[in-house]
PDB file of C-alpha atoms in Angstrom:
ATOM      1  CA  THR A   1     -11.723 -21.058 -17.997  1.00  0.00           C
ATOM      2  CA  GLN A   2     -12.100 -24.831 -16.535  1.00  0.00           C
ATOM      3  CA  LEU A   3     -11.236 -25.410 -13.044  1.00  0.00           C
ATOM      4  CA  LEU A   4      -9.361 -28.588 -13.819  1.00  0.00           C
ATOM      5  CA  GLU A   5      -7.531 -29.191 -16.907  1.00  0.00           C
ATOM      6  CA  GLN A   6      -6.766 -32.732 -17.972  1.00  0.00           C
ATOM      7  CA  SER A   7      -4.182 -34.066 -20.204  1.00  0.00           C
ATOM      8  CA  PRO A   8      -3.844 -35.571 -22.728  1.00  0.00           C
ATOM      9  CA  GLN A   9      -7.381 -35.587 -23.956  1.00  0.00           C
ATOM     10  CA  PHE A  10      -6.971 -38.651 -25.794  1.00  0.00           C
ATOM     11  CA  LEU A  11      -4.577 -41.610 -25.735  1.00  0.00           C
ATOM     12  CA  SER A  12      -4.223 -44.707 -27.479  1.00  0.00           C
ATOM     13  CA  ILE A  13      -1.369 -47.369 -26.607  1.00  0.00           C
ATOM     14  CA  GLN A  14      -0.858 -50.898 -26.952  1.00  0.00           C
ATOM     15  CA  GLU A  15      -1.248 -53.437 -24.306  1.00  0.00           C
ATOM     16  CA  GLY A  16       1.456 -53.656 -21.955  1.00  0.00           C
ATOM     17  CA  GLU A  17       2.629 -50.026 -22.179  1.00  0.00           C
ATOM     18  CA  ASN A  18       2.762 -47.612 -19.392  1.00  0.00           C
ATOM     19  CA  LEU A  19       1.197 -44.263 -19.362  1.00  0.00           C
ATOM     20  CA  THR A  20       0.560 -41.251 -17.212  1.00  0.00           C
ATOM     21  CA  VAL A  21      -2.238 -38.715 -17.296  1.00  0.00           C
ATOM     22  CA  TYR A  22      -2.456 -35.522 -15.350  1.00  0.00           C
ATOM     23  CA  CYS A  23      -5.094 -33.282 -13.748  1.00  0.00           C
ATOM     24  CA  ASN A  24      -3.822 -29.571 -13.226  1.00  0.00           C
ATOM     25  CA  SER A  25      -5.299 -26.618 -11.638  1.00  0.00           C
ATOM     26  CA  SER A  26      -4.089 -23.017 -10.448  1.00  0.00           C
ATOM     27  CA  SER A  27      -6.348 -23.577  -7.203  1.00  0.00           C
ATOM     28  CA  VAL A  28      -5.615 -25.436  -4.022  1.00  0.00           C
ATOM     29  CA  PHE A  29      -7.802 -28.389  -2.852  1.00  0.00           C
ATOM     30  CA  SER A  30      -8.398 -30.202   0.365  1.00  0.00           C
ATOM     31  CA  SER A  31      -8.863 -33.338  -1.661  1.00  0.00           C
ATOM     32  CA  LEU A  32      -8.880 -34.747  -5.365  1.00  0.00           C
ATOM     33  CA  GLN A  33     -10.734 -37.663  -6.656  1.00  0.00           C
ATOM     34  CA  TRP A  34     -10.207 -39.998  -9.758  1.00  0.00           C
ATOM     35  CA  TYR A  35     -13.098 -41.724 -11.396  1.00  0.00           C
ATOM     36  CA  ARG A  36     -13.198 -44.158 -14.478  1.00  0.00           C
ATOM     37  CA  GLN A  37     -16.129 -44.135 -16.771  1.00  0.00           C
ATOM     38  CA  GLU A  38     -16.497 -47.080 -19.085  1.00  0.00           C
ATOM     39  CA  PRO A  39     -18.735 -46.874 -22.385  1.00  0.00           C
ATOM     40  CA  GLY A  40     -22.578 -46.853 -21.478  1.00  0.00           C
ATOM     41  CA  GLU A  41     -21.815 -46.543 -17.637  1.00  0.00           C
ATOM     42  CA  GLY A  42     -21.705 -43.846 -14.952  1.00  0.00           C
ATOM     43  CA  PRO A  43     -18.362 -42.860 -13.460  1.00  0.00           C
ATOM     44  CA  VAL A  44     -16.872 -45.171 -10.755  1.00  0.00           C
ATOM     45  CA  LEU A  45     -14.623 -43.680  -7.981  1.00  0.00           C
ATOM     46  CA  LEU A  46     -11.150 -45.126  -8.079  1.00  0.00           C
ATOM     47  CA  VAL A  47      -9.718 -43.069  -5.247  1.00  0.00           C
ATOM     48  CA  THR A  48      -9.475 -39.990  -3.156  1.00  0.00           C
ATOM     49  CA  VAL A  49      -6.161 -38.214  -2.376  1.00  0.00           C
ATOM     50  CA  VAL A  50      -6.102 -35.854   0.512  1.00  0.00           C
ATOM     51  CA  THR A  51      -2.587 -34.953   1.643  1.00  0.00           C
ATOM     52  CA  GLY A  52       0.133 -33.109  -0.373  1.00  0.00           C
ATOM     53  CA  GLY A  53       2.551 -35.443  -1.880  1.00  0.00           C
ATOM     54  CA  GLU A  54       0.167 -38.439  -1.194  1.00  0.00           C
ATOM     55  CA  VAL A  55       0.764 -41.480  -3.353  1.00  0.00           C
ATOM     56  CA  LYS A  56      -1.986 -44.230  -3.554  1.00  0.00           C
ATOM     57  CA  LYS A  57      -1.783 -47.557  -5.172  1.00  0.00           C
ATOM     58  CA  LEU A  58      -4.607 -49.643  -6.670  1.00  0.00           C
ATOM     59  CA  LYS A  59      -3.169 -52.630  -8.270  1.00  0.00           C
ATOM     60  CA  ARG A  60      -1.431 -51.399 -11.357  1.00  0.00           C
ATOM     61  CA  LEU A  61      -2.695 -47.890 -10.876  1.00  0.00           C
ATOM     62  CA  THR A  62      -0.720 -45.287  -9.049  1.00  0.00           C
ATOM     63  CA  PHE A  63      -2.166 -41.905  -7.840  1.00  0.00           C
ATOM     64  CA  GLN A  64      -0.168 -38.951  -6.774  1.00  0.00           C
ATOM     65  CA  PHE A  65      -1.371 -35.596  -5.432  1.00  0.00           C
ATOM     66  CA  GLY A  66       0.990 -32.853  -5.877  1.00  0.00           C
ATOM     67  CA  ASP A  67       2.921 -31.283  -3.167  1.00  0.00           C
ATOM     68  CA  ALA A  68       0.942 -28.087  -3.207  1.00  0.00           C
ATOM     69  CA  ARG A  69      -2.387 -29.953  -3.653  1.00  0.00           C
ATOM     70  CA  LYS A  70      -3.027 -28.209  -7.112  1.00  0.00           C
ATOM     71  CA  ASP A  71      -2.458 -31.060  -9.313  1.00  0.00           C
ATOM     72  CA  SER A  72      -2.422 -34.898  -9.533  1.00  0.00           C
ATOM     73  CA  SER A  73      -1.350 -37.498 -11.810  1.00  0.00           C
ATOM     74  CA  LEU A  74      -2.467 -41.130 -12.666  1.00  0.00           C
ATOM     75  CA  HIS A  75      -0.071 -43.855 -13.598  1.00  0.00           C
ATOM     76  CA  ILE A  76      -0.968 -47.123 -15.165  1.00  0.00           C
ATOM     77  CA  THR A  77       1.736 -49.633 -15.346  1.00  0.00           C
ATOM     78  CA  ALA A  78       1.477 -52.392 -18.164  1.00  0.00           C
ATOM     79  CA  ALA A  79      -1.982 -51.414 -19.345  1.00  0.00           C
ATOM     80  CA  GLN A  80      -4.561 -53.726 -20.407  1.00  0.00           C
ATOM     81  CA  PRO A  81      -7.509 -53.541 -22.675  1.00  0.00           C
ATOM     82  CA  GLY A  82      -9.857 -53.624 -19.685  1.00  0.00           C
ATOM     83  CA  ASP A  83      -8.095 -50.313 -18.587  1.00  0.00           C
ATOM     84  CA  THR A  84      -9.940 -48.569 -21.591  1.00  0.00           C
ATOM     85  CA  GLY A  85     -12.282 -45.794 -20.490  1.00  0.00           C
ATOM     86  CA  LEU A  86     -12.673 -42.001 -19.744  1.00  0.00           C
ATOM     87  CA  TYR A  87     -10.506 -41.211 -16.723  1.00  0.00           C
ATOM     88  CA  LEU A  88     -12.095 -38.028 -14.838  1.00  0.00           C
ATOM     89  CA  CYS A  89     -10.458 -36.223 -12.078  1.00  0.00           C
ATOM     90  CA  ALA A  90     -12.855 -34.239  -9.698  1.00  0.00           C
ATOM     91  CA  VAL A  91     -12.802 -31.815  -6.671  1.00  0.00           C
ATOM     92  CA  ARG A  92     -15.321 -30.197  -4.454  1.00  0.00           C
ATOM     93  CA  SER A  93     -15.717 -26.627  -5.031  1.00  0.00           C
ATOM     94  CA  GLY A  94     -18.181 -23.759  -4.457  1.00  0.00           C
ATOM     95  CA  SER A  95     -20.521 -22.791  -1.555  1.00  0.00           C
ATOM     96  CA  ALA A  96     -22.402 -26.077  -1.657  1.00  0.00           C
ATOM     97  CA  ARG A  97     -19.045 -27.953  -2.146  1.00  0.00           C
ATOM     98  CA  GLN A  98     -20.383 -29.729  -5.120  1.00  0.00           C
ATOM     99  CA  LEU A  99     -18.294 -32.141  -7.279  1.00  0.00           C
ATOM    100  CA  THR A 100     -16.655 -30.481 -10.228  1.00  0.00           C
ATOM    101  CA  PHE A 101     -15.229 -32.664 -12.888  1.00  0.00           C
ATOM    102  CA  GLY A 102     -12.354 -32.151 -15.404  1.00  0.00           C
ATOM    103  CA  SER A 103     -13.073 -32.898 -19.201  1.00  0.00           C
ATOM    104  CA  GLY A 104     -11.253 -36.146 -18.921  1.00  0.00           C
ATOM    105  CA  THR A 105      -8.777 -38.373 -20.573  1.00  0.00           C
ATOM    106  CA  GLN A 106     -10.048 -40.730 -22.823  1.00  0.00           C
ATOM    107  CA  LEU A 107      -7.783 -43.865 -22.849  1.00  0.00           C
ATOM    108  CA  THR A 108      -7.996 -46.630 -25.487  1.00  0.00           C
ATOM    109  CA  VAL A 109      -5.765 -49.795 -24.781  1.00  0.00           C
ATOM    110  CA  LEU A 110      -5.228 -51.890 -27.853  1.00  0.00           C
ATOM    111  CA  PRO A 111      -4.854 -55.588 -27.669  1.00  0.00           C
TER     112      PRO A 111
ATOM    113  CA  GLU B   1     -27.003 -53.726  -2.596  1.00  0.00           C
ATOM    114  CA  ALA B   2     -28.667 -52.652  -5.837  1.00  0.00           C
ATOM    115  CA  GLY B   3     -27.208 -49.627  -7.577  1.00  0.00           C
ATOM    116  CA  VAL B   4     -28.634 -46.428  -8.958  1.00  0.00           C
ATOM    117  CA  ALA B   5     -31.296 -47.114 -11.399  1.00  0.00           C
ATOM    118  CA  GLN B   6     -32.259 -44.747 -14.192  1.00  0.00           C
ATOM    119  CA  SER B   7     -34.745 -45.104 -17.157  1.00  0.00           C
ATOM    120  CA  PRO B   8     -35.083 -44.654 -19.879  1.00  0.00           C
ATOM    121  CA  ARG B   9     -31.685 -45.572 -21.069  1.00  0.00           C
ATOM    122  CA  TYR B  10     -31.971 -43.763 -24.238  1.00  0.00           C
ATOM    123  CA  LYS B  11     -34.403 -41.184 -25.662  1.00  0.00           C
ATOM    124  CA  ILE B  12     -34.646 -39.586 -29.067  1.00  0.00           C
ATOM    125  CA  ILE B  13     -36.996 -36.529 -29.461  1.00  0.00           C
ATOM    126  CA  GLU B  14     -37.464 -33.513 -31.512  1.00  0.00           C
ATOM    127  CA  LYS B  15     -36.719 -29.933 -30.544  1.00  0.00           C
ATOM    128  CA  ARG B  16     -39.524 -28.219 -28.628  1.00  0.00           C
ATOM    129  CA  GLN B  17     -40.778 -31.543 -27.311  1.00  0.00           C
ATOM    130  CA  SER B  18     -40.811 -32.758 -23.497  1.00  0.00           C
ATOM    131  CA  VAL B  19     -38.927 -35.267 -22.108  1.00  0.00           C
ATOM    132  CA  ALA B  20     -38.622 -36.754 -18.412  1.00  0.00           C
ATOM    133  CA  PHE B  21     -36.087 -38.985 -16.728  1.00  0.00           C
ATOM    134  CA  TRP B  22     -36.371 -41.055 -13.722  1.00  0.00           C
ATOM    135  CA  CYS B  23     -33.911 -41.954 -11.017  1.00  0.00           C
ATOM    136  CA  ASN B  24     -34.158 -44.454  -8.106  1.00  0.00           C
ATOM    137  CA  PRO B  25     -31.116 -43.983  -5.763  1.00  0.00           C
ATOM    138  CA  ILE B  26     -29.405 -46.691  -3.662  1.00  0.00           C
ATOM    139  CA  SER B  27     -31.792 -47.620  -0.659  1.00  0.00           C
ATOM    140  CA  GLY B  28     -30.874 -45.293   2.388  1.00  0.00           C
ATOM    141  CA  HIS B  29     -29.125 -42.561   0.322  1.00  0.00           C
ATOM    142  CA  ALA B  30     -30.118 -39.063   1.591  1.00  0.00           C
ATOM    143  CA  THR B  31     -28.403 -37.208  -1.216  1.00  0.00           C
ATOM    144  CA  LEU B  32     -29.393 -37.113  -4.772  1.00  0.00           C
ATOM    145  CA  TYR B  33     -27.864 -35.597  -7.594  1.00  0.00           C
ATOM    146  CA  TRP B  34     -28.462 -35.071 -11.365  1.00  0.00           C
ATOM    147  CA  TYR B  35     -25.340 -34.290 -13.774  1.00  0.00           C
ATOM    148  CA  GLN B  36     -25.313 -33.503 -17.434  1.00  0.00           C
ATOM    149  CA  GLN B  37     -22.538 -34.783 -19.426  1.00  0.00           C
ATOM    150  CA  ILE B  38     -21.963 -33.223 -22.771  1.00  0.00           C
ATOM    151  CA  LEU B  39     -19.981 -35.349 -25.125  1.00  0.00           C
ATOM    152  CA  GLY B  40     -16.322 -34.835 -24.687  1.00  0.00           C
ATOM    153  CA  GLN B  41     -16.779 -33.153 -21.363  1.00  0.00           C
ATOM    154  CA  GLY B  42     -16.985 -34.302 -17.728  1.00  0.00           C
ATOM    155  CA  PRO B  43     -20.232 -34.360 -15.835  1.00  0.00           C
ATOM    156  CA  LYS B  44     -21.728 -30.878 -14.702  1.00  0.00           C
ATOM    157  CA  LEU B  45     -24.044 -30.867 -11.876  1.00  0.00           C
ATOM    158  CA  LEU B  46     -27.487 -29.642 -12.298  1.00  0.00           C
ATOM    159  CA  ILE B  47     -29.257 -30.074  -9.231  1.00  0.00           C
ATOM    160  CA  GLN B  48     -28.698 -31.723  -5.781  1.00  0.00           C
ATOM    161  CA  PHE B  49     -31.345 -32.806  -3.314  1.00  0.00           C
ATOM    162  CA  GLN B  50     -30.969 -33.557   0.359  1.00  0.00           C
ATOM    163  CA  ASN B  51     -33.958 -35.896   1.359  1.00  0.00           C
ATOM    164  CA  ASN B  52     -36.837 -34.131  -0.640  1.00  0.00           C
ATOM    165  CA  GLY B  53     -35.341 -30.539  -0.345  1.00  0.00           C
ATOM    166  CA  VAL B  54     -32.925 -28.758  -2.902  1.00  0.00           C
ATOM    167  CA  VAL B  55     -29.341 -28.005  -1.725  1.00  0.00           C
ATOM    168  CA  ASP B  56     -27.992 -26.527  -5.014  1.00  0.00           C
ATOM    169  CA  ASP B  57     -29.682 -25.835  -8.296  1.00  0.00           C
ATOM    170  CA  SER B  58     -27.418 -22.885  -9.348  1.00  0.00           C
ATOM    171  CA  GLN B  59     -26.474 -24.551 -12.865  1.00  0.00           C
ATOM    172  CA  LEU B  60     -30.113 -25.768 -13.701  1.00  0.00           C
ATOM    173  CA  PRO B  61     -31.409 -23.799 -16.561  1.00  0.00           C
ATOM    174  CA  LYS B  62     -34.888 -23.174 -14.769  1.00  0.00           C
ATOM    175  CA  ASP B  63     -36.606 -21.690 -17.693  1.00  0.00           C
ATOM    176  CA  ARG B  64     -36.756 -25.241 -19.358  1.00  0.00           C
ATOM    177  CA  PHE B  65     -35.442 -27.924 -16.667  1.00  0.00           C
ATOM    178  CA  SER B  66     -37.225 -28.911 -13.506  1.00  0.00           C
ATOM    179  CA  ALA B  67     -36.799 -31.619 -11.080  1.00  0.00           C
ATOM    180  CA  GLU B  68     -38.347 -33.043  -8.003  1.00  0.00           C
ATOM    181  CA  ARG B  69     -37.610 -35.651  -5.534  1.00  0.00           C
ATOM    182  CA  LEU B  70     -41.063 -36.700  -3.981  1.00  0.00           C
ATOM    183  CA  LYS B  71     -40.850 -38.385  -0.685  1.00  0.00           C
ATOM    184  CA  GLY B  72     -36.960 -38.052  -0.606  1.00  0.00           C
ATOM    185  CA  VAL B  73     -36.569 -41.395  -2.700  1.00  0.00           C
ATOM    186  CA  ASP B  74     -37.207 -41.395  -6.271  1.00  0.00           C
ATOM    187  CA  SER B  75     -36.471 -38.393  -8.588  1.00  0.00           C
ATOM    188  CA  THR B  76     -37.529 -37.079 -11.910  1.00  0.00           C
ATOM    189  CA  LEU B  77     -35.772 -34.594 -14.187  1.00  0.00           C
ATOM    190  CA  LYS B  78     -37.882 -32.913 -17.024  1.00  0.00           C
ATOM    191  CA  ILE B  79     -36.960 -30.865 -19.982  1.00  0.00           C
ATOM    192  CA  GLN B  80     -39.576 -28.686 -21.450  1.00  0.00           C
ATOM    193  CA  PRO B  81     -38.994 -27.497 -24.166  1.00  0.00           C
ATOM    194  CA  ALA B  82     -35.911 -29.337 -25.298  1.00  0.00           C
ATOM    195  CA  LYS B  83     -33.253 -27.638 -27.448  1.00  0.00           C
ATOM    196  CA  LEU B  84     -30.650 -29.153 -29.846  1.00  0.00           C
ATOM    197  CA  GLU B  85     -27.942 -28.289 -27.111  1.00  0.00           C
ATOM    198  CA  ASP B  86     -29.710 -30.467 -24.558  1.00  0.00           C
ATOM    199  CA  SER B  87     -28.372 -33.524 -26.295  1.00  0.00           C
ATOM    200  CA  ALA B  88     -26.228 -35.453 -23.654  1.00  0.00           C
ATOM    201  CA  VAL B  89     -26.224 -38.125 -21.269  1.00  0.00           C
ATOM    202  CA  TYR B  90     -28.137 -37.257 -17.946  1.00  0.00           C
ATOM    203  CA  LEU B  91     -26.443 -38.959 -15.217  1.00  0.00           C
ATOM    204  CA  CYS B  92     -28.054 -39.470 -11.536  1.00  0.00           C
ATOM    205  CA  ALA B  93     -26.000 -40.217  -8.576  1.00  0.00           C
ATOM    206  CA  SER B  94     -26.728 -40.780  -4.806  1.00  0.00           C
ATOM    207  CA  SER B  95     -24.560 -40.740  -1.764  1.00  0.00           C
ATOM    208  CA  ARG B  96     -25.492 -41.662   1.896  1.00  0.00           C
ATOM    209  CA  TYR B  97     -24.958 -38.145   3.305  1.00  0.00           C
ATOM    210  CA  ARG B  98     -24.291 -34.785   1.805  1.00  0.00           C
ATOM    211  CA  GLU B  99     -20.677 -34.861   2.698  1.00  0.00           C
ATOM    212  CA  SER B 100     -20.087 -38.553   1.829  1.00  0.00           C
ATOM    213  CA  GLU B 101     -16.880 -39.109   0.035  1.00  0.00           C
ATOM    214  CA  THR B 102     -18.445 -41.532  -2.631  1.00  0.00           C
ATOM    215  CA  GLN B 103     -21.116 -40.649  -4.891  1.00  0.00           C
ATOM    216  CA  TYR B 104     -22.671 -43.639  -6.697  1.00  0.00           C
ATOM    217  CA  PHE B 105     -23.570 -43.041 -10.309  1.00  0.00           C
ATOM    218  CA  GLY B 106     -26.394 -44.677 -12.383  1.00  0.00           C
ATOM    219  CA  PRO B 107     -25.730 -45.902 -16.106  1.00  0.00           C
ATOM    220  CA  GLY B 108     -27.188 -42.530 -17.499  1.00  0.00           C
ATOM    221  CA  THR B 109     -30.019 -41.697 -19.896  1.00  0.00           C
ATOM    222  CA  ARG B 110     -28.719 -40.781 -23.470  1.00  0.00           C
ATOM    223  CA  LEU B 111     -30.918 -38.021 -24.931  1.00  0.00           C
ATOM    224  CA  LEU B 112     -30.675 -37.126 -28.505  1.00  0.00           C
ATOM    225  CA  VAL B 113     -32.518 -33.950 -29.587  1.00  0.00           C
ATOM    226  CA  LEU B 114     -33.175 -33.473 -33.375  1.00  0.00           C
TER     227      LEU B 114
END
C-alpha cells in the first residue's frame, strides 16, 4: 500500500487550460512538499506546506494543504508547455524521517 | 553555487555485471542521499549519510548494493551483481543538515540492465 496516492497518473492538456492534481493519504503529516521533475533531471522543490488549510501561490501554481493535513492539491492556471514534467508530492515518514514520495502525475502541456 | 554532480549519466550493462555510480554533493552539505527511481514511480530512498556515517539504509538491498562516503564528501553507490530489476534512475541528493527542509537533487544516472 502506497503511503501517498497521486492522481491522475497522466494528464495531457492544451496550452492555456487549467488543471488540478491531487495527493492523498490516510495518514496525517506535519508537512508536505511538492516537487517538479523535468525529463533527464532530478526533482526540484516547489513548495512546502505546513499548516492545515494553508494555501501557497507560486506564480500560476496554487498549492493547498488539506484541513486535516492528510491531502494536498496543486492547481495550475493557464498551463504552458514549460509546465510539462512529473509532479511529485512527498512527506517525511519513518523513524529516520526520510522523504517518501508519491508515484507522481506526469503532465504534458501541448502548444 | 554548483549543484549536485553525478556520473556517469547513462550506463548499460548485462545482468550479473557490476556497476558503480559517483556523486559529488553541494559544498558544505553534511547530508547525502541515494534514491532509486523506477520508471513510473517516485524516488525511493536507498541510503542516507550524515557526514561519513550511515543514518538510514533500511531499504538498501545489502546483498548486492553497497555505498560509501569517504571523508564525508563524495559518495559511490555500487551494485554487484546487477539484476534486470535494477534498471532505474539512481538519484543523489544533498542537504545542509539532516533536518533541512530542502534536498537538492543531481540529474541522476540512468541504468539499463540487459
